Structure formats: structure tokens, C-alpha cells
PDB file of C-alpha atoms in Angstrom:
ATOM      1  CA  GLY A 171     -79.419 333.203 127.050  1.00  0.00           C
ATOM      2  CA  THR A 172     -79.526 336.186 124.739  1.00  0.00           C
ATOM      3  CA  ILE A 173     -78.362 335.952 121.129  1.00  0.00           C
ATOM      4  CA  VAL A 174     -75.653 338.549 120.564  1.00  0.00           C
ATOM      5  CA  ARG A 175     -74.572 339.541 117.046  1.00  0.00           C
ATOM      6  CA  ILE A 176     -70.926 340.423 116.523  1.00  0.00           C
ATOM      7  CA  ALA A 177     -69.677 342.381 113.530  1.00  0.00           C
ATOM      8  CA  GLY A 178     -66.001 342.629 112.596  1.00  0.00           C
ATOM      9  CA  ARG A 179     -63.513 341.553 109.958  1.00  0.00           C
ATOM     10  CA  ASN A 180     -61.557 338.438 109.034  1.00  0.00           C
ATOM     11  CA  PHE A 181     -63.451 336.005 111.271  1.00  0.00           C
ATOM     12  CA  PRO A 182     -61.989 332.501 110.795  1.00  0.00           C
ATOM     13  CA  GLU A 183     -64.157 329.603 109.644  1.00  0.00           C
ATOM     14  CA  ASP A 184     -63.091 327.298 112.487  1.00  0.00           C
ATOM     15  CA  GLY A 185     -62.536 327.706 116.198  1.00  0.00           C
ATOM     16  CA  PHE A 186     -64.415 330.993 116.658  1.00  0.00           C
ATOM     17  CA  PHE A 187     -66.022 331.676 120.046  1.00  0.00           C
ATOM     18  CA  CYS A 188     -67.080 334.438 122.454  1.00  0.00           C
ATOM     19  CA  TYR A 189     -66.122 335.186 126.045  1.00  0.00           C
ATOM     20  CA  PHE A 190     -68.755 336.703 128.305  1.00  0.00           C
ATOM     21  CA  GLY A 191     -66.498 337.680 131.176  1.00  0.00           C
ATOM     22  CA  PRO A 192     -64.775 334.410 132.131  1.00  0.00           C
ATOM     23  CA  LEU A 193     -67.249 332.111 130.371  1.00  0.00           C
ATOM     24  CA  LYS A 194     -66.683 330.781 126.867  1.00  0.00           C
ATOM     25  CA  ALA A 195     -69.599 330.393 124.435  1.00  0.00           C
ATOM     26  CA  PRO A 196     -69.515 328.877 120.937  1.00  0.00           C
ATOM     27  CA  ALA A 197     -70.078 331.211 118.010  1.00  0.00           C
ATOM     28  CA  LEU A 198     -72.184 330.654 114.933  1.00  0.00           C
ATOM     29  CA  LEU A 199     -70.303 332.125 111.992  1.00  0.00           C
ATOM     30  CA  GLN A 200     -72.546 333.691 109.354  1.00  0.00           C
ATOM     31  CA  SER A 201     -69.784 335.277 107.250  1.00  0.00           C
ATOM     32  CA  SER A 202     -66.195 336.462 107.636  1.00  0.00           C
ATOM     33  CA  SER A 203     -67.588 339.651 109.180  1.00  0.00           C
ATOM     34  CA  LEU A 204     -70.683 338.513 111.123  1.00  0.00           C
ATOM     35  CA  ALA A 205     -71.174 335.956 113.897  1.00  0.00           C
ATOM     36  CA  SER A 206     -73.545 335.339 116.767  1.00  0.00           C
ATOM     37  CA  CYS A 207     -73.134 333.888 120.256  1.00  0.00           C
ATOM     38  CA  THR A 208     -75.673 333.008 122.919  1.00  0.00           C
ATOM     39  CA  SER A 209     -74.840 334.471 126.306  1.00  0.00           C
ATOM     40  CA  PRO A 210     -74.385 331.960 129.123  1.00  0.00           C
ATOM     41  CA  THR A 211     -77.206 332.151 131.660  1.00  0.00           C
ATOM     42  CA  ASN A 212     -75.249 331.354 134.803  1.00  0.00           C
ATOM     43  CA  LEU A 213     -73.598 334.709 135.558  1.00  0.00           C
ATOM     44  CA  SER A 214     -74.688 337.053 138.335  1.00  0.00           C
ATOM     45  CA  PRO A 215     -76.283 340.403 137.448  1.00  0.00           C
ATOM     46  CA  GLY A 216     -73.738 343.009 136.394  1.00  0.00           C
ATOM     47  CA  ARG A 217     -71.538 344.105 133.503  1.00  0.00           C
ATOM     48  CA  VAL A 218     -68.999 341.755 131.919  1.00  0.00           C
ATOM     49  CA  SER A 219     -66.499 342.256 129.138  1.00  0.00           C
ATOM     50  CA  LEU A 220     -67.312 340.681 125.787  1.00  0.00           C
ATOM     51  CA  SER A 221     -64.447 339.405 123.675  1.00  0.00           C
ATOM     52  CA  VAL A 222     -63.954 336.920 120.872  1.00  0.00           C
ATOM     53  CA  GLY A 223     -61.469 334.113 120.407  1.00  0.00           C
ATOM     54  CA  PHE A 224     -60.087 332.310 117.409  1.00  0.00           C
ATOM     55  CA  ASN A 225     -58.589 329.219 118.982  1.00  0.00           C
ATOM     56  CA  GLU A 226     -57.693 327.974 122.435  1.00  0.00           C
ATOM     57  CA  TRP A 227     -54.855 330.465 122.931  1.00  0.00           C
ATOM     58  CA  GLN A 228     -55.838 333.619 120.998  1.00  0.00           C
ATOM     59  CA  SER A 229     -58.532 336.099 121.951  1.00  0.00           C
ATOM     60  CA  VAL A 230     -59.253 339.669 120.970  1.00  0.00           C
ATOM     61  CA  SER A 231     -60.519 342.030 123.623  1.00  0.00           C
ATOM     62  CA  SER A 232     -62.895 344.814 122.706  1.00  0.00           C
ATOM     63  CA  PRO A 233     -64.288 347.924 124.371  1.00  0.00           C
ATOM     64  CA  VAL A 234     -67.699 346.228 124.332  1.00  0.00           C
ATOM     65  CA  SER A 235     -69.469 344.999 127.456  1.00  0.00           C
ATOM     66  CA  PHE A 236     -72.602 342.974 128.117  1.00  0.00           C
ATOM     67  CA  ASP A 237     -74.992 343.632 130.999  1.00  0.00           C
ATOM     68  CA  TYR A 238     -76.632 340.781 132.875  1.00  0.00           C
ATOM     69  CA  VAL A 239     -79.861 341.930 134.517  1.00  0.00           C
ATOM     70  CA  VAL A 240     -82.400 340.358 136.823  1.00  0.00           C
ATOM     71  CA  MET A 241     -85.709 340.020 135.026  1.00  0.00           C
ATOM     72  CA  PRO A 242     -88.748 341.255 136.961  1.00  0.00           C
ATOM     73  CA  ARG A 243     -91.218 338.658 138.267  1.00  0.00           C
ATOM     74  CA  VAL A 244     -94.887 339.117 139.004  1.00  0.00           C
ATOM     75  CA  LEU A 245     -95.832 337.405 142.261  1.00  0.00           C
ATOM     76  CA  SER A 246     -99.485 338.410 142.499  1.00  0.00           C
ATOM     77  CA  ILE A 247    -102.128 340.670 140.993  1.00  0.00           C
ATOM     78  CA  GLU A 248    -105.011 342.240 142.927  1.00  0.00           C
ATOM     79  CA  PRO A 249    -107.833 342.331 142.188  1.00  0.00           C
ATOM     80  CA  SER A 250    -107.878 339.242 140.010  1.00  0.00           C
ATOM     81  CA  ALA A 251    -110.984 340.434 138.120  1.00  0.00           C
ATOM     82  CA  GLY A 252    -112.696 343.682 137.331  1.00  0.00           C
TER      83      GLY A 252
END
């Protein structure tokens, strides 16, 4: 996954997490205004909403989104020398 940094205010010390679309990811709190989450890797390519939660029943939506993309793959190279 990708490490995403989240800036805000009044982040609680316990129970803080991120939602990437429908999937929940734990947050690493660095201060009351900065945290990071690692995006889950099992979503299909496309844009998902990114929100944060403070316990099992409270979340805060934001106008922020996160784009999942398909990484390019090299299958062959020709010529192999030169």
C-alpha cells in the first residue's frame, strides 16, 4: 500500500483510523494534528473517498479522494543487448 499523510486538528490518541472507500485501515498518530495510514492494496483501480474515524461509530468525511491505479508492467524488451 501507499503511506498517506493526513493533517487536521484534534486527532484523538486512541481509536484513530482511516477509511479508503469501504475499507478500514489503522492510523499511526504522530501528533494531535498529523497521522498516517497505509492504503489497503485490495481495491480495484478507481477513485475512492478518504475519511477518518475516531472510534467504531464516529467518522468524519472529507472532500478528499484517493486514486487506485494499475501500475505498468514490462513484459519484454527487444533487443536485449546493444
